[in-house]
CSV table of C-alpha atoms and ligand atoms in Angstrom, one decimal:
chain,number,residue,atom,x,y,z
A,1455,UNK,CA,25.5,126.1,111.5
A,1456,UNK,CA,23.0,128.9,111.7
A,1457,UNK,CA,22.2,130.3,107.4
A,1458,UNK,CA,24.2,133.8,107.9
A,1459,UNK,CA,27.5,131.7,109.3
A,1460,UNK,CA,26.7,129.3,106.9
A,1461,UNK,CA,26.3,132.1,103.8
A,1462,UNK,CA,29.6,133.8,104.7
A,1463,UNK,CA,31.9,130.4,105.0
A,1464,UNK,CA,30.5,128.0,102.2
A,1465,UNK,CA,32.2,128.1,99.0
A,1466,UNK,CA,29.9,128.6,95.8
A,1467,UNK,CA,29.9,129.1,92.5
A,1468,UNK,CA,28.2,132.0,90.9
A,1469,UNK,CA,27.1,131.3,87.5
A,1470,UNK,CA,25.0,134.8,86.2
A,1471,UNK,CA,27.0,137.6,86.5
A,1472,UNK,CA,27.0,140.2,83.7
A,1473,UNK,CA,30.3,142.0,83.8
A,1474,UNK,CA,28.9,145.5,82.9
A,1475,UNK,CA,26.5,145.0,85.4
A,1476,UNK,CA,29.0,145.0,87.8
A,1477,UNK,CA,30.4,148.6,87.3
A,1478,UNK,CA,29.5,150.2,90.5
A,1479,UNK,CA,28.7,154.3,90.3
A,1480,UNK,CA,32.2,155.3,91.8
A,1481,UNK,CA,34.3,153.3,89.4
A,1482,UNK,CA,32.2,155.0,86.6
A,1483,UNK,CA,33.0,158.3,87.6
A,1484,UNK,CA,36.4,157.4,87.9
A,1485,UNK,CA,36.8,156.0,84.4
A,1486,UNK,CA,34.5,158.7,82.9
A,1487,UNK,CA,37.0,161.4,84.3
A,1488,UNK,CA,40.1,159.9,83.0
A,1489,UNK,CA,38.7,159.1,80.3
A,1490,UNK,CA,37.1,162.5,79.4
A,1491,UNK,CA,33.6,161.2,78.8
A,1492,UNK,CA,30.3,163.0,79.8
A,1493,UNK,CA,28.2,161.0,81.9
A,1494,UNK,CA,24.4,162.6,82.4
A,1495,UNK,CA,24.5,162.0,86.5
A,1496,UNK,CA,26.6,165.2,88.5
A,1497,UNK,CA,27.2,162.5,91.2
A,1498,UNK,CA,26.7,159.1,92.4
A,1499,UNK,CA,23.9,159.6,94.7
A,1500,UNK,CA,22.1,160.9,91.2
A,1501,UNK,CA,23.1,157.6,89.7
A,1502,UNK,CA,22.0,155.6,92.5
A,1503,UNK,CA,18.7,157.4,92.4
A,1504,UNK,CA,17.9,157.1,88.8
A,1505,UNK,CA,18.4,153.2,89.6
A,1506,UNK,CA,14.6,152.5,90.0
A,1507,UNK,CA,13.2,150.1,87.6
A,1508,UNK,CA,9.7,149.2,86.3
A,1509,UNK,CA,10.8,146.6,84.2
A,1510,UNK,CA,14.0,144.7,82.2
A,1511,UNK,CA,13.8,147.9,79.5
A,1512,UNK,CA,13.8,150.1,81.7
A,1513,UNK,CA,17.0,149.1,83.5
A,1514,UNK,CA,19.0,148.2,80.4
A,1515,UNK,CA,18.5,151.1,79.2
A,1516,UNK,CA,20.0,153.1,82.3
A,1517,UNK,CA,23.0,149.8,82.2
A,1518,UNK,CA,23.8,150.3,78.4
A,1519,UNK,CA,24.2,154.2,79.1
A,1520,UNK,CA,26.6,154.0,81.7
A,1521,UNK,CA,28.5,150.9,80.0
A,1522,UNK,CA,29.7,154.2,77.7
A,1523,UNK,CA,32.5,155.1,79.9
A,1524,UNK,CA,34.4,151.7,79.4
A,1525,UNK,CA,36.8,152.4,76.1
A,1526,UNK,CA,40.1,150.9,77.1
A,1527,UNK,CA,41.7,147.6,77.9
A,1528,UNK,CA,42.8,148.9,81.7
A,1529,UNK,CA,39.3,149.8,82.0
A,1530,UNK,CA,38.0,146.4,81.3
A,1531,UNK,CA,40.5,145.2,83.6
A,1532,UNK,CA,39.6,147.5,86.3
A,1533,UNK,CA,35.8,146.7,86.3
A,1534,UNK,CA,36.6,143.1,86.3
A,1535,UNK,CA,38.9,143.2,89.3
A,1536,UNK,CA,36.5,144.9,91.5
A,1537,UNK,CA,34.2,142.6,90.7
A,1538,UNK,CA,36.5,139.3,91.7
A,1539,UNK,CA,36.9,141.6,94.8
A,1540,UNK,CA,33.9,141.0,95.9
A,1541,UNK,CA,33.7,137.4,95.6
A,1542,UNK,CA,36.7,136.9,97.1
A,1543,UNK,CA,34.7,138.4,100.1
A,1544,UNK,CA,31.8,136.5,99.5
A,1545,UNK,CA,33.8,133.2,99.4
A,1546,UNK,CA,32.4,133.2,95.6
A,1547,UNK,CA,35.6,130.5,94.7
A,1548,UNK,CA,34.6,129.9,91.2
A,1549,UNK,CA,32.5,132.3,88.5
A,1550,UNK,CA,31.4,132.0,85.2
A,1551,UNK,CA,30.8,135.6,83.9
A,1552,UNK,CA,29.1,137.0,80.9
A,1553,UNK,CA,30.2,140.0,78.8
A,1554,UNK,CA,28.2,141.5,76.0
A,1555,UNK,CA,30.9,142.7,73.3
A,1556,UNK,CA,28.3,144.1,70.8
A,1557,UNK,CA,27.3,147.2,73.8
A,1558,UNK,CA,31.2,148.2,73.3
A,1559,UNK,CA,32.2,146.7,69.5
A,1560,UNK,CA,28.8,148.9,68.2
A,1561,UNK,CA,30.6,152.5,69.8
A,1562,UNK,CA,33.8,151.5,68.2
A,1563,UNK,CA,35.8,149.6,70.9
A,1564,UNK,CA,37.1,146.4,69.6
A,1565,UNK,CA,36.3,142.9,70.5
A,1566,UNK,CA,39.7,142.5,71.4
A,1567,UNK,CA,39.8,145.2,73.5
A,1568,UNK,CA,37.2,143.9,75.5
A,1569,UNK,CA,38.2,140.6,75.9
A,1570,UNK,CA,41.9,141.6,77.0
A,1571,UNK,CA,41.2,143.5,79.7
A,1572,UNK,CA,38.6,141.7,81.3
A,1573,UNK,CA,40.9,138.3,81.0
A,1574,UNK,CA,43.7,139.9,82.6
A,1575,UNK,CA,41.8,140.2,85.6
A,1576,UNK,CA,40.6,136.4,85.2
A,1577,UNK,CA,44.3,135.2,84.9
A,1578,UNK,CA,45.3,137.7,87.9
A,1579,UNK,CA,42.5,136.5,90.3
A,1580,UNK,CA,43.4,133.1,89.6
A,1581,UNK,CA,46.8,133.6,90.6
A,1582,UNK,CA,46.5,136.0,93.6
A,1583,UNK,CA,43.3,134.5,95.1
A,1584,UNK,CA,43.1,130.8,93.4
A,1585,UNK,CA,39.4,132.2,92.2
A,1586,UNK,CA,38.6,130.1,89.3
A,1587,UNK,CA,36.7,131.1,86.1
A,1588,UNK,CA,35.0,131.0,82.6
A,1589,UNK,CA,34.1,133.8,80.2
A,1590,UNK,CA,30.8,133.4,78.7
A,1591,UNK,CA,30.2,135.4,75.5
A,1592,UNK,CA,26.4,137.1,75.0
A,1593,UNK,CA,24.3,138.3,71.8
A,1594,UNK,CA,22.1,141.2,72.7
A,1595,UNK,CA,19.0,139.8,71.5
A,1596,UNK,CA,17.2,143.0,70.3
A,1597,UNK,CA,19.8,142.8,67.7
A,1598,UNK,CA,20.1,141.1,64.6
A,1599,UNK,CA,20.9,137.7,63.8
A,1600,UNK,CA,23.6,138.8,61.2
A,1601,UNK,CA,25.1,141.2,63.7
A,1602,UNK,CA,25.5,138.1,66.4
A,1603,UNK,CA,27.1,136.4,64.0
A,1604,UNK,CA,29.6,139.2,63.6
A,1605,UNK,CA,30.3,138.9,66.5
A,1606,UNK,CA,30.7,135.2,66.7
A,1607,UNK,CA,33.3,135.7,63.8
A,1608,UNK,CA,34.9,138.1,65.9
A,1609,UNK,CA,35.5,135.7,68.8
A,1610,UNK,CA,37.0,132.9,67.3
A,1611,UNK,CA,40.3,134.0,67.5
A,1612,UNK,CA,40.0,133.5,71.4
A,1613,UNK,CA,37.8,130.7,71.9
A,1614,UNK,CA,40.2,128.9,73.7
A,1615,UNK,CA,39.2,131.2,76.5
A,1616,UNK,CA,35.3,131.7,76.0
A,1617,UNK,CA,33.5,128.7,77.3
A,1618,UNK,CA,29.9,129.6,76.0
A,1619,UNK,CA,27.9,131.8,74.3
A,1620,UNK,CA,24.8,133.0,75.5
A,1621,UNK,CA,21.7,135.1,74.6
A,1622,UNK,CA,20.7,138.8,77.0
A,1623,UNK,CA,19.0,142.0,77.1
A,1624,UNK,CA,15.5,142.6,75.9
A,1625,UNK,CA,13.4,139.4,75.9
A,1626,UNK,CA,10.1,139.8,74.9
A,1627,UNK,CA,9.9,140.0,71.4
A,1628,UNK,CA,13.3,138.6,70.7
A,1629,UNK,CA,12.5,135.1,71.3
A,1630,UNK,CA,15.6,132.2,71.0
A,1631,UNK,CA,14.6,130.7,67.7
A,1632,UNK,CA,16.2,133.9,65.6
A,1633,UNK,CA,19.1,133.1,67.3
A,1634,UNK,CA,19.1,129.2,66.0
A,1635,UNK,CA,21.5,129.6,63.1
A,1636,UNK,CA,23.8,131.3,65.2
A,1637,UNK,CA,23.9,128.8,67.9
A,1638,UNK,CA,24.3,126.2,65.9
A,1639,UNK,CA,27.3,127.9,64.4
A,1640,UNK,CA,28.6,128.5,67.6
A,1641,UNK,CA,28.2,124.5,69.0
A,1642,UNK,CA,30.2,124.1,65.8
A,1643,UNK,CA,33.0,125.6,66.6
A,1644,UNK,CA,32.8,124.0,70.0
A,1645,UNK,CA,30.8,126.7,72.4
A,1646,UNK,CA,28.8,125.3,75.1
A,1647,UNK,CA,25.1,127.2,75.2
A,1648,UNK,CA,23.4,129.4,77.7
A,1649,UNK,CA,20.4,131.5,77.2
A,1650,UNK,CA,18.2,134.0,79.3
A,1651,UNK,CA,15.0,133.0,79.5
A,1652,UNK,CA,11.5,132.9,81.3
A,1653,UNK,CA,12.3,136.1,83.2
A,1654,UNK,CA,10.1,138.3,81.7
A,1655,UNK,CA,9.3,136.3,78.5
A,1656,UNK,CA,6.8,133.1,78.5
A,1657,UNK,CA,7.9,129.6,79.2
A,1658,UNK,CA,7.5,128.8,75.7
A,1659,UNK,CA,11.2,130.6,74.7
A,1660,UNK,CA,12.6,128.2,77.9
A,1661,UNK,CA,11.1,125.4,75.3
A,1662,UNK,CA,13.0,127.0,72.4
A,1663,UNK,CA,16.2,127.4,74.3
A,1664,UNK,CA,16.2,123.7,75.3
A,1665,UNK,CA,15.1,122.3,72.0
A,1666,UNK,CA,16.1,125.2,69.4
A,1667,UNK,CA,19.7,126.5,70.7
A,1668,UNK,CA,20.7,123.3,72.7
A,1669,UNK,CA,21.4,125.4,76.1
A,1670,UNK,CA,23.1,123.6,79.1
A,1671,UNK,CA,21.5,126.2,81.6
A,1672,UNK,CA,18.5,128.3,81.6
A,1673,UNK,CA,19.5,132.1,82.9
A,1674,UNK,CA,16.5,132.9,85.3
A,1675,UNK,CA,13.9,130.3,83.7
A,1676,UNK,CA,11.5,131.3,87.0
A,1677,UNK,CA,8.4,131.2,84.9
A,1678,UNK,CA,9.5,127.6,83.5
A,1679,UNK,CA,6.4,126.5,86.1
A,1680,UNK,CA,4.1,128.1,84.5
A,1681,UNK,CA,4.1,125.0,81.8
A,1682,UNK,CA,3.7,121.5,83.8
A,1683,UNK,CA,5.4,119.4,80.9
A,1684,UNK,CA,8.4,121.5,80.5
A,1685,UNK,CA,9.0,122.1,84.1
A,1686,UNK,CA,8.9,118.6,84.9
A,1687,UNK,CA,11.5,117.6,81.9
A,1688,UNK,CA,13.5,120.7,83.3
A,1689,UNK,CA,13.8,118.8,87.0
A,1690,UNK,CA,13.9,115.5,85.3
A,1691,UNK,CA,17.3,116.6,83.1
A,1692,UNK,CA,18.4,118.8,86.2
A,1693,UNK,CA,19.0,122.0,83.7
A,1694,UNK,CA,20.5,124.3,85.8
A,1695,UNK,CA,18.3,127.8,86.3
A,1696,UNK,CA,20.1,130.7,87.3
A,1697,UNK,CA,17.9,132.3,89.3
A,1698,UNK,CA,19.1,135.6,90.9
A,1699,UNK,CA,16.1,137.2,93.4
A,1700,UNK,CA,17.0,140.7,93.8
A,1701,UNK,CA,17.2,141.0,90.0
A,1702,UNK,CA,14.0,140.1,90.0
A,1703,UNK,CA,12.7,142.0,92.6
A,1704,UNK,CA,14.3,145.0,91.1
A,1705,UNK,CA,12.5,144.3,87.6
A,1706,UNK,CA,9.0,143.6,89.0
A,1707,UNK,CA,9.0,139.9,87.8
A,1708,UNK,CA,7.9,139.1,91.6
A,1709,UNK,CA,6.7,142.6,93.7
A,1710,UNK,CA,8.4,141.3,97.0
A,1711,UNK,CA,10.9,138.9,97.9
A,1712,UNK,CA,8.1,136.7,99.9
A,1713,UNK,CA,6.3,136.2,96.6
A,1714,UNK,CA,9.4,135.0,94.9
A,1715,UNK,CA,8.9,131.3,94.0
A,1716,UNK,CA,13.1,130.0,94.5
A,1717,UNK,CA,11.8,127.8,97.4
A,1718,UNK,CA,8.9,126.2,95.4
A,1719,UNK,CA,11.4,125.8,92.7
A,1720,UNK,CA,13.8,124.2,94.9
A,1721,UNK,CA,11.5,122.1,96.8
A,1722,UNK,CA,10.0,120.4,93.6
A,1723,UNK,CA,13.6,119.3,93.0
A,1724,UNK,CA,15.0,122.2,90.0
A,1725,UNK,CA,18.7,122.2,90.0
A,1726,UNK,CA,18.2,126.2,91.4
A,1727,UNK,CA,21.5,128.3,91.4
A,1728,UNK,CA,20.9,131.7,93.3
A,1729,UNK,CA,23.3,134.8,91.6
A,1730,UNK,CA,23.5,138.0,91.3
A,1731,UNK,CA,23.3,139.1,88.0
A,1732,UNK,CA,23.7,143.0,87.7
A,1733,UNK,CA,24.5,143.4,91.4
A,1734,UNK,CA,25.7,147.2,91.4
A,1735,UNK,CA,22.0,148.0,89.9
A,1736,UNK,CA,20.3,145.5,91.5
A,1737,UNK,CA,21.5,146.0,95.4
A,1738,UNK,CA,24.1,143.2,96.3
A,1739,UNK,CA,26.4,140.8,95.2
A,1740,UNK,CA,25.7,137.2,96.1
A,1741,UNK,CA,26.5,137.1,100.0
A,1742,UNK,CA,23.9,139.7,99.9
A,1743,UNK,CA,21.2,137.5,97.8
A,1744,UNK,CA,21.5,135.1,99.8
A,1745,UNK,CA,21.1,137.1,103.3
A,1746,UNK,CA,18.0,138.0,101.9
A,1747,UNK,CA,16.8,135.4,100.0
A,1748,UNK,CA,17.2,133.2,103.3
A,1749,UNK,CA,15.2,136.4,105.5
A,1750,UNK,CA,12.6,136.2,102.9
A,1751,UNK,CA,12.0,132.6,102.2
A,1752,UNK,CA,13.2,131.2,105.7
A,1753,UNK,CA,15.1,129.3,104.2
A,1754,UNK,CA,16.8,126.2,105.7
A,1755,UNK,CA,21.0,125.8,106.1
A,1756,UNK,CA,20.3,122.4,103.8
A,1757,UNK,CA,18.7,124.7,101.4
A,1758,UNK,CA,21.9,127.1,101.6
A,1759,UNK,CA,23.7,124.0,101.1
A,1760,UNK,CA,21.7,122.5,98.1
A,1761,UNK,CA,21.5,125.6,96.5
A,1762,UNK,CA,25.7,126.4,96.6
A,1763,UNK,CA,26.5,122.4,95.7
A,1764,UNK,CA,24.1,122.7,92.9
A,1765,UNK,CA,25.8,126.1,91.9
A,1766,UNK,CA,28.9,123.2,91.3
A,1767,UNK,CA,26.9,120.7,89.7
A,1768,UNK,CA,25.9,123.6,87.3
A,1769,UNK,CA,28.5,125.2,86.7
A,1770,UNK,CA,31.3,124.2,83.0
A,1771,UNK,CA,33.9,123.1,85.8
A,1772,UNK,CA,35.3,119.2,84.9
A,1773,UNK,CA,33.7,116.8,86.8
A,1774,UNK,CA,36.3,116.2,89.1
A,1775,UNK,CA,36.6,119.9,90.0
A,1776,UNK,CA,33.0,119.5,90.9
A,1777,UNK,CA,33.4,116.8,93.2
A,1778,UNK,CA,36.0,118.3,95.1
A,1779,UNK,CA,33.9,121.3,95.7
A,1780,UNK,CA,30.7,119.0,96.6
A,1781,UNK,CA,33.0,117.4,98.7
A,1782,UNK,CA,34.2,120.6,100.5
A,1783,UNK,CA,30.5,121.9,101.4
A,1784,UNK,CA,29.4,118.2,102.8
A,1785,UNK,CA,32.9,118.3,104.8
A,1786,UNK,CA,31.8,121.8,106.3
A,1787,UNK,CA,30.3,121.3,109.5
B,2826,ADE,N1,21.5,142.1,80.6
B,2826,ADE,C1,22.0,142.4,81.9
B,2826,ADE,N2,21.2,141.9,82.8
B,2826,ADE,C2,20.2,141.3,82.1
B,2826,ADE,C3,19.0,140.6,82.5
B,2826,ADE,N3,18.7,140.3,83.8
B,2826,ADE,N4,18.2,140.1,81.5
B,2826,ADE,C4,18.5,140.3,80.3
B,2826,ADE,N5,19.5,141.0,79.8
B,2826,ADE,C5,20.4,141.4,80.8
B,2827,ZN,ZN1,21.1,138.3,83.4
């Protein structure tokens, strides 16, 4: 099967997804109108315009502004519905999606809040359109340690629902060992560990993820290569990287999609899952990656293949749920 048939019929996983990322300029006019909140942008080709980004700070800067409209429950719901929208378009049959509850617990909207809404939507997709799922809670990093574990306290009375926790926004400066005493707190009370890193900071914070905050997956992790050693245990353990190209592309950690190094990753045998991370900044959700990631690289059907059963293999589904989902790819013909 040619890559674009391929793309639209295979079932993946998608595995770095920020939730607010997802809010697309319409739905934030929408909620900002109901919800009588000013937004700075008189309409949503302004928005779309100001999304032009020279770096990570400058974009979550822009995201953590227009994060502002979301205050109630049926907001969070609403975002997170048109998000499993799209994947059910995409064939996207399973996601594991982050949300960062200090951007909305720090202007006064509770944890709770948050969380409600957005797993309405989870249980409702389910349901309605057998998409499977896992919530996976994040500390802003430019934040304190004392205020993650806030918010760690804050989560426990819904753990039962929030696979992971993991660590976003501002890298460079911020690296994973101030977080330690938190993660270890959190693999305590029996949270499985994520962590962005190697997107714009050095491969040494991929080191301190691994060894320092016990992470099952690195989010990005592109510049892992840089460092021989550590790339070669990261293939050796297959740790997952999320890797999501237009992101990148977006925030000048590659200047074009031909210079991105997914293929070189993939062909020196990294477990390389391709997502979309803050696809209604970054230009596409993850049929739309992969379009391009496939123009750009020429990539190969077996590489669309390896990268979606890897998503799988990746991903905090059981091991039998993974199978079956291996299973289904190989069966595709
Ligand atoms: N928050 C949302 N998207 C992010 C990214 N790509 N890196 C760090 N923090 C983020
Ligand atoms: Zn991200």
């Amino acid at each position: 099967m040619e890559p674009m048939e391929l793309i639209r019929r295979i079932p993946k996983a998608e595995l770095h997804l920020h939730i607010e990322g997802s809010l697309e300029p319409e739905l934030m006019f929408e909620i900002a109108r109901r919800n009588g909140v000013e937004i700075r942008f008189k309409s949503v080709e302004e928005v779309r315009k100001a999304y032009s980004f020279h770096n990570l700070q400058s974009f979550l800067d822009i995201y953590y502004e227009g994060a502002k409209v979301l205050l109630h429950e049926q907001d969070f719901h609403d975002l997170t519905r048109a998000y499993l929208e799209r994947c059910r378009e995409d064939h996207v049959v399973h996601t594991e999606i982050f949300f960062d509850p200090q951007t909305h617990t720090h202007r006064g909207v509770p944890f709770e809040t948050v969380f409600k809404g957005i797993q309405r939507a989870l249980v409702e997709a389910r349901s309605e359109w057998g998409i499977s799922s896992k919530l996976i809670l994040c500390f802003l990093r430019h934040l304190s340690e004392e205020d993650a574990f806030e918010t760690l306290r804050q989560a426990i009375p819904f753990k039962k629902d929030i696979i992971a926790v993991g660590l976003d926004s501002s890298e460079v400066g911020h690296p994973p060992s101030k977080f330690k005493r938190v993660f270890d707190a959190a693999r305590a009370e029996g949270f499985l560990t994520v962590a962005h890193a190697g997107e714009e900071g050095p491969p040494a914070y991929v080191r301190e993820a691994l060894d320092l905050l016990g992470v099952r997956r690195i989010d990005h992790g592109v510049r892992s290569i840089e460092d021989p050693a550590l790339f070669a245990e990261v293939v050796r353990k297959r740790i997952p990287l999320t890797v999501c190209p237009l992101s990148n592309i977006k925030l000048r950690v590659f200047p074009r999609l031909e210079d991105h190094n997914l293929k070189i990753l993939l062909q020196k045998g990294a477990c390389v899952t391709l997502n979309s991370d803050d696809p209604a900044y970054f230009g596409g959700y993850l049929n739309q990656n992969f379009r391009e990631t496939v123009r750009a690289l020429c990539l190969t059907s077996d590489e669309v293949r390896t990268l979606c059963e890897n998503s799988f293999e990746g991903s905090f589904l059981s091991e039998s749920e993974k199978e079956e989902w291996i299973r289904k790819i190989r069966e595709l013909k």
